[in-house]
mmCIF file of C-alpha atoms in Angstrom:
data_model
loop_
_atom_site.group_PDB
_atom_site.id
_atom_site.type_symbol
_atom_site.label_atom_id
_atom_site.label_comp_id
_atom_site.label_asym_id
_atom_site.label_seq_id
_atom_site.Cartn_x
_atom_site.Cartn_y
_atom_site.Cartn_z
ATOM 1 C CA MET A 1 117.024 81.021 65.948
ATOM 2 C CA VAL A 2 114.228 83.597 66.063
ATOM 3 C CA VAL A 3 111.610 81.019 65.106
ATOM 4 C CA ALA A 4 112.970 78.683 67.779
ATOM 5 C CA ALA A 5 112.737 81.470 70.368
ATOM 6 C CA ILE A 6 109.131 82.201 69.399
ATOM 7 C CA PHE A 7 108.081 78.556 69.607
ATOM 8 C CA PHE A 8 109.939 78.098 72.893
ATOM 9 C CA THR A 9 108.304 81.205 74.363
ATOM 10 C CA GLY A 10 104.911 79.858 73.298
ATOM 11 C CA ALA A 11 105.630 76.547 75.016
ATOM 12 C CA MET A 12 106.741 78.392 78.157
ATOM 13 C CA ILE A 13 103.527 80.435 78.163
ATOM 14 C CA VAL A 14 101.469 77.247 78.076
ATOM 15 C CA ALA A 15 103.560 75.729 80.874
ATOM 16 C CA ALA A 16 103.408 78.938 82.910
ATOM 17 C CA PHE A 17 99.625 79.030 82.559
ATOM 18 C CA CYS A 18 99.357 75.519 84.009
ATOM 19 C CA VAL A 19 101.784 76.188 86.859
ATOM 20 C CA ALA A 20 100.501 79.677 87.722
ATOM 21 C CA VAL A 21 96.946 78.414 88.229
ATOM 22 C CA VAL A 22 98.259 76.265 91.085
ATOM 23 C CA SER A 23 101.107 78.379 92.468
ATOM 24 C CA PRO A 24 101.689 81.822 90.902
ATOM 25 C CA MET A 25 104.696 82.569 93.143
ATOM 26 C CA GLY A 26 105.975 79.039 93.778
ATOM 27 C CA ARG A 27 109.191 77.282 92.926
ATOM 28 C CA GLY A 28 107.731 75.870 89.719
ATOM 29 C CA THR A 29 106.939 79.337 88.406
ATOM 30 C CA HIS A 30 110.393 80.578 89.371
ATOM 31 C CA ALA A 31 112.016 77.624 87.590
ATOM 32 C CA LEU A 32 110.033 78.368 84.422
ATOM 33 C CA GLU A 33 111.083 82.028 84.508
ATOM 34 C CA LYS A 34 114.732 81.037 84.858
ATOM 35 C CA CYS A 35 114.446 78.435 82.088
ATOM 36 C CA TRP A 36 112.716 80.848 79.676
ATOM 37 C CA SER A 37 115.168 83.694 80.308
ATOM 38 C CA TYR A 38 118.209 81.390 80.110
ATOM 39 C CA VAL A 39 117.155 79.947 76.751
ATOM 40 C CA LEU A 40 116.346 83.381 75.239
ATOM 41 C CA VAL A 41 119.658 84.855 76.362
ATOM 42 C CA ARG A 42 121.506 81.837 74.949
ATOM 43 C CA LEU A 43 119.571 81.747 71.680
ATOM 44 C CA ALA A 44 120.355 85.432 71.111
ATOM 45 C CA ARG A 45 124.009 84.648 71.944
ATOM 46 C CA ILE A 46 124.142 87.647 74.248
ATOM 47 C CA ARG A 47 127.582 88.189 75.746
ATOM 48 C CA LEU A 48 126.383 89.118 79.210
ATOM 49 C CA HIS A 49 128.580 90.740 81.852
ATOM 50 C CA VAL A 50 127.087 91.160 85.326
ATOM 51 C CA GLU A 51 128.640 92.872 88.302
ATOM 52 C CA GLY A 52 127.485 93.731 91.810
ATOM 53 C CA LEU A 53 125.445 90.619 92.673
ATOM 54 C CA GLU A 54 127.441 90.316 95.884
ATOM 55 C CA HIS A 55 125.454 93.279 97.223
ATOM 56 C CA LEU A 56 122.235 91.226 97.340
ATOM 57 C CA ARG A 57 121.136 89.075 100.271
ATOM 58 C CA ALA A 58 118.998 85.973 99.957
ATOM 59 C CA ASP A 59 116.857 86.913 102.976
ATOM 60 C CA ARG A 60 115.931 90.406 101.738
ATOM 61 C CA THR A 61 113.164 91.693 99.492
ATOM 62 C CA TYR A 62 114.073 94.499 97.099
ATOM 63 C CA ILE A 63 112.723 96.973 94.599
ATOM 64 C CA PHE A 64 115.058 96.919 91.608
ATOM 65 C CA VAL A 65 115.010 100.255 89.766
ATOM 66 C CA ALA A 66 116.493 100.092 86.270
ATOM 67 C CA ASN A 67 116.742 102.101 83.079
ATOM 68 C CA HIS A 68 114.836 100.651 80.123
ATOM 69 C CA GLN A 69 116.321 99.938 76.680
ATOM 70 C CA SER A 70 114.582 96.929 75.171
ATOM 71 C CA VAL A 71 111.996 94.217 75.725
ATOM 72 C CA PHE A 72 115.076 92.028 76.183
ATOM 73 C CA ASP A 73 115.685 93.816 79.490
ATOM 74 C CA ILE A 74 113.082 91.485 81.009
ATOM 75 C CA PRO A 75 114.648 88.094 80.189
ATOM 76 C CA VAL A 76 118.141 89.463 80.832
ATOM 77 C CA LEU A 77 117.217 90.649 84.341
ATOM 78 C CA MET A 78 115.278 87.467 85.093
ATOM 79 C CA TYR A 79 118.326 85.501 83.998
ATOM 80 C CA CYS A 80 120.983 87.346 85.992
ATOM 81 C CA LEU A 81 119.235 88.489 89.186
ATOM 82 C CA PRO A 82 119.025 85.731 91.846
ATOM 83 C CA LYS A 83 115.441 86.549 92.799
ATOM 84 C CA GLN A 84 111.960 85.703 91.608
ATOM 85 C CA LEU A 85 110.874 88.944 89.970
ATOM 86 C CA ARG A 86 107.631 90.678 89.151
ATOM 87 C CA MET A 87 107.554 93.632 86.779
ATOM 88 C CA ILE A 88 105.165 96.564 86.751
ATOM 89 C CA HIS A 89 103.670 96.732 83.264
ATOM 90 C CA LYS A 90 101.223 98.924 81.379
ATOM 91 C CA LYS A 91 97.627 97.729 81.699
ATOM 92 C CA GLU A 92 97.203 97.357 77.913
ATOM 93 C CA LEU A 93 99.247 94.147 78.030
ATOM 94 C CA LEU A 94 96.447 92.471 79.977
ATOM 95 C CA TRP A 95 94.351 92.494 76.797
ATOM 96 C CA VAL A 96 96.905 90.526 74.783
ATOM 97 C CA PRO A 97 95.291 87.088 74.301
ATOM 98 C CA PHE A 98 96.683 84.437 76.617
ATOM 99 C CA PHE A 99 99.790 86.490 77.452
ATOM 100 C CA GLY A 100 97.668 88.955 79.426
ATOM 101 C CA GLN A 101 96.094 86.141 81.411
ATOM 102 C CA ILE A 102 99.567 84.817 82.243
ATOM 103 C CA LEU A 103 100.592 88.236 83.578
ATOM 104 C CA TRP A 104 97.470 88.292 85.737
ATOM 105 C CA LEU A 105 97.860 84.732 87.005
ATOM 106 C CA MET A 106 101.538 85.239 87.829
ATOM 107 C CA ARG A 107 100.696 88.422 89.732
ATOM 108 C CA PHE A 108 102.570 90.884 87.590
ATOM 109 C CA ILE A 109 101.387 94.382 88.450
ATOM 110 C CA SER A 110 99.525 96.435 85.862
ATOM 111 C CA ILE A 111 99.471 100.211 85.951
ATOM 112 C CA ASP A 112 97.219 102.690 84.167
ATOM 113 C CA ARG A 113 99.638 105.389 83.106
ATOM 114 C CA SER A 114 96.896 107.594 81.714
ATOM 115 C CA ASN A 115 95.118 107.867 85.089
ATOM 116 C CA ARG A 116 97.202 109.194 87.957
ATOM 117 C CA GLN A 117 94.836 108.047 90.701
ATOM 118 C CA LYS A 118 94.597 104.502 89.350
ATOM 119 C CA ALA A 119 98.366 104.418 88.922
ATOM 120 C CA ILE A 120 98.800 105.347 92.576
ATOM 121 C CA GLU A 121 96.343 102.618 93.577
ATOM 122 C CA SER A 122 98.404 100.108 91.566
ATOM 123 C CA LEU A 123 101.556 101.193 93.382
ATOM 124 C CA ASN A 124 99.787 100.750 96.718
ATOM 125 C CA ARG A 125 98.849 97.183 95.734
ATOM 126 C CA ALA A 126 102.467 96.608 94.770
ATOM 127 C CA ALA A 127 103.567 97.787 98.225
ATOM 128 C CA HIS A 128 101.375 95.108 99.828
ATOM 129 C CA ARG A 129 102.901 92.418 97.611
ATOM 130 C CA ILE A 130 106.396 93.569 98.521
ATOM 131 C CA HIS A 131 105.510 93.107 102.189
ATOM 132 C CA ASP A 132 104.580 89.531 101.270
ATOM 133 C CA GLY A 133 108.089 88.974 99.888
ATOM 134 C CA THR A 134 107.662 89.859 96.199
ATOM 135 C CA ASN A 135 110.711 91.425 94.523
ATOM 136 C CA ILE A 136 109.657 94.149 92.091
ATOM 137 C CA VAL A 137 111.423 95.502 89.009
ATOM 138 C CA ILE A 138 110.497 98.998 87.867
ATOM 139 C CA PHE A 139 111.822 100.692 84.762
ATOM 140 C CA ALA A 140 111.765 104.157 86.259
ATOM 141 C CA ASP A 141 112.112 106.000 82.958
ATOM 142 C CA GLY A 142 108.704 104.624 81.982
ATOM 143 C CA THR A 143 109.472 103.592 78.403
ATOM 144 C CA ARG A 144 112.328 102.260 76.297
ATOM 145 C CA SER A 145 115.149 104.517 75.161
ATOM 146 C CA THR A 146 115.315 104.970 71.393
ATOM 147 C CA ASP A 147 118.650 106.780 71.098
ATOM 148 C CA GLY A 148 120.741 105.063 73.764
ATOM 149 C CA GLU A 149 120.536 108.002 76.143
ATOM 150 C CA LEU A 150 119.159 107.809 79.665
ATOM 151 C CA ARG A 151 115.685 109.251 80.081
ATOM 152 C CA PRO A 152 114.523 111.207 83.153
ATOM 153 C CA PHE A 153 113.147 108.994 85.917
ATOM 154 C CA LYS A 154 109.595 109.266 87.186
ATOM 155 C CA LYS A 155 108.756 109.409 90.887
ATOM 156 C CA GLY A 156 106.403 106.432 91.208
ATOM 157 C CA ALA A 157 109.127 103.866 91.889
ATOM 158 C CA PHE A 158 110.471 105.899 94.775
ATOM 159 C CA VAL A 159 107.074 106.571 96.310
ATOM 160 C CA LEU A 160 106.498 102.808 96.177
ATOM 161 C CA ALA A 161 109.841 102.047 97.832
ATOM 162 C CA ILE A 162 109.189 104.530 100.634
ATOM 163 C CA ASN A 163 105.650 103.267 101.212
ATOM 164 C CA ALA A 164 106.895 99.667 101.324
ATOM 165 C CA GLN A 165 109.948 100.610 103.443
ATOM 166 C CA VAL A 166 112.199 98.223 101.507
ATOM 167 C CA GLU A 167 115.632 98.775 100.040
ATOM 168 C CA VAL A 168 116.030 100.137 96.528
ATOM 169 C CA VAL A 169 118.630 98.524 94.285
ATOM 170 C CA PRO A 170 119.733 100.654 91.298
ATOM 171 C CA VAL A 171 120.389 98.468 88.243
ATOM 172 C CA THR A 172 122.139 99.853 85.168
ATOM 173 C CA VAL A 173 121.384 98.243 81.801
ATOM 174 C CA SER A 174 123.554 98.870 78.745
ATOM 175 C CA GLY A 175 123.582 97.150 75.363
ATOM 176 C CA THR A 176 120.146 95.548 75.082
ATOM 177 C CA ILE A 177 119.046 98.372 72.783
ATOM 178 C CA ASN A 178 121.277 96.827 70.102
ATOM 179 C CA VAL A 179 119.785 93.370 70.656
ATOM 180 C CA LEU A 180 116.272 94.559 69.881
ATOM 181 C CA HIS A 181 115.376 98.218 69.407
ATOM 182 C CA LYS A 182 111.967 99.638 70.253
ATOM 183 C CA HIS A 183 111.281 100.251 66.551
ATOM 184 C CA GLN A 184 112.162 96.723 65.461
ATOM 185 C CA SER A 185 110.112 93.532 65.369
ATOM 186 C CA PHE A 186 111.071 90.326 67.129
ATOM 187 C CA PHE A 187 112.344 89.023 63.766
ATOM 188 C CA ASP A 188 114.998 91.761 63.775
ATOM 189 C CA ILE A 189 116.886 90.453 66.816
ATOM 190 C CA ALA A 190 120.626 91.077 66.508
ATOM 191 C CA PHE A 191 122.787 88.204 67.699
ATOM 192 C CA ASP A 192 126.117 88.148 69.507
ATOM 193 C CA ARG A 193 125.774 91.555 71.158
ATOM 194 C CA GLU A 194 127.477 92.543 74.391
ATOM 195 C CA VAL A 195 125.267 93.545 77.323
ATOM 196 C CA ARG A 196 126.365 94.801 80.713
ATOM 197 C CA ILE A 197 124.281 94.778 83.908
ATOM 198 C CA MET A 198 125.612 96.703 86.911
ATOM 199 C CA VAL A 199 123.947 96.210 90.295
ATOM 200 C CA SER A 200 124.561 98.941 92.873
ATOM 201 C CA PRO A 201 124.453 98.464 96.660
ATOM 202 C CA PRO A 202 120.916 98.603 98.125
ATOM 203 C CA ILE A 203 119.719 101.974 99.399
ATOM 204 C CA PRO A 204 117.708 101.838 102.665
ATOM 205 C CA THR A 205 114.348 103.598 102.817
ATOM 206 C CA ILE A 206 113.623 102.959 106.485
ATOM 207 C CA HIS A 207 112.487 106.167 108.209
ATOM 208 C CA LEU A 208 112.066 107.948 104.856
ATOM 209 C CA THR A 209 108.769 109.662 104.080
ATOM 210 C CA THR A 210 107.221 110.691 100.783
ATOM 211 C CA ASP A 211 108.827 114.084 101.322
ATOM 212 C CA ASP A 212 112.135 112.332 100.621
ATOM 213 C CA LYS A 213 111.092 110.881 97.245
ATOM 214 C CA ASP A 214 112.902 113.509 95.183
ATOM 215 C CA ARG A 215 116.147 113.027 97.092
ATOM 216 C CA LEU A 216 115.875 109.237 96.730
ATOM 217 C CA LYS A 217 115.177 109.598 93.007
ATOM 218 C CA GLU A 218 118.201 111.850 92.539
ATOM 219 C CA THR A 219 120.438 109.392 94.410
ATOM 220 C CA VAL A 220 119.334 106.445 92.272
ATOM 221 C CA GLU A 221 119.546 108.447 89.042
ATOM 222 C CA ALA A 222 123.065 109.576 89.909
ATOM 223 C CA GLN A 223 124.254 106.025 90.612
ATOM 224 C CA ILE A 224 122.766 104.631 87.403
ATOM 225 C CA ALA A 225 124.141 107.537 85.363
ATOM 226 C CA GLU A 226 127.633 107.038 86.848
ATOM 227 C CA HIS A 227 127.644 103.340 85.958
ATOM 228 C CA TYR A 228 126.082 104.015 82.568
ATOM 229 C CA GLU A 229 129.004 106.199 81.562
ATOM 230 C CA ARG A 230 131.315 103.207 82.049
ATOM 231 C CA ALA A 231 129.403 101.122 79.513
ATOM 232 C CA LYS A 232 127.730 103.734 77.344
ATOM 233 C CA GLU A 233 129.559 102.594 74.224
ATOM 234 C CA LEU A 234 127.438 99.431 74.260
ATOM 235 C CA SER A 235 124.302 101.564 73.882
ATOM 236 C CA VAL A 236 125.333 103.599 70.857
ATOM 237 C CA VAL A 237 122.612 102.616 68.396
ATOM 238 C CA GLN A 238 124.371 100.792 65.599
ATOM 239 C CA ASP A 239 121.602 101.258 63.050
ATOM 240 C CA ARG A 240 121.304 105.036 62.698
ATOM 241 C CA ARG A 241 118.089 104.629 60.701
ATOM 242 C CA LEU A 242 116.412 103.593 63.954
ATOM 243 C CA VAL A 243 117.488 106.830 65.612
ATOM 244 C CA ALA A 244 116.112 108.827 62.677
ATOM 245 C CA ARG A 245 112.873 106.883 62.867
ATOM 246 C CA ALA A 246 112.638 107.552 66.609
ATOM 247 C CA ARG A 247 113.107 111.261 66.005
ATOM 248 C CA GLY A 248 110.322 111.097 63.480
ATOM 249 C CA HIS A 249 108.028 109.792 66.231
ATOM 250 C CA ALA A 250 108.913 112.685 68.517
ATOM 251 C CA GLY A 251 106.614 115.654 68.890
ATOM 252 C CA PRO A 252 107.236 119.262 69.955
ATOM 253 C CA GLY A 253 110.167 119.583 72.318
ATOM 254 C CA GLY A 254 111.409 116.095 71.457
ATOM 255 C CA GLN A 255 108.631 114.316 73.341
ATOM 256 C CA THR A 256 107.637 110.878 72.164
ATOM 257 C CA ALA A 257 104.049 109.752 71.908
ATOM 258 C CA ALA A 258 104.543 107.727 75.095
ATOM 259 C CA SER A 259 105.686 110.723 77.127
ATOM 260 C CA ARG A 260 102.847 112.860 75.732
ATOM 261 C CA SER A 261 100.228 110.273 76.716
ATOM 262 C CA GLY A 262 100.467 110.996 80.426
ATOM 263 C CA GLU A 263 103.157 108.683 81.823
ATOM 264 C CA ARG A 264 103.533 110.761 84.957
ATOM 265 C CA VAL A 265 103.864 108.103 87.663
#
């Protein structure tokens, strides 16, 4: 199954490269995203439960703010959310051969987390794309959880939402950490795991200013935390060796290398 997923992903990358050259945000690209995410979710035999999609409108553009557990968050969200999505990703991914070019062609948004000014410039570019109708997904905690606990959210997502004046949709993810943990390779995928996605009602940002970013962040964090408690049992890391390994990567005060490297936006 894992080998099949790898080969299928490779084929999708080739197809996406061809389609994105012509139409990076067209129907063909959207169809490929849906096909890729559908096949990966099915191959992994994920038992996916989604609630709250009735809150979304077809004629609206949103910023989806989610907690981050696994690289599988991306195909799962692409599969279940009825929108063409673009993620904000760390700039280092652009240097991955071929894959980085696909991200660039398909207008995914890179961010330099080590440089605050450049990160802000990236968020400003994202705001322009949102005005053009691009739906953005931001993992507001900045990096994947390693112990199944929610991490504090950063402010960048909420500054972006206020600057773009579009609605924020809190999305709670639980269970993907046990499909593929941060400290596992793609060959370690666990099959037949339950995952729950909970979509909260959109939060308007019209008339908000950047002075309101902390209040908006607290509102979104509170909604995600409330929903997370309902499905937290799905995120208890089943392999305790992974938790021990994650703790071994933590520095003084429990900080991971990622949080020490300047992920401030």
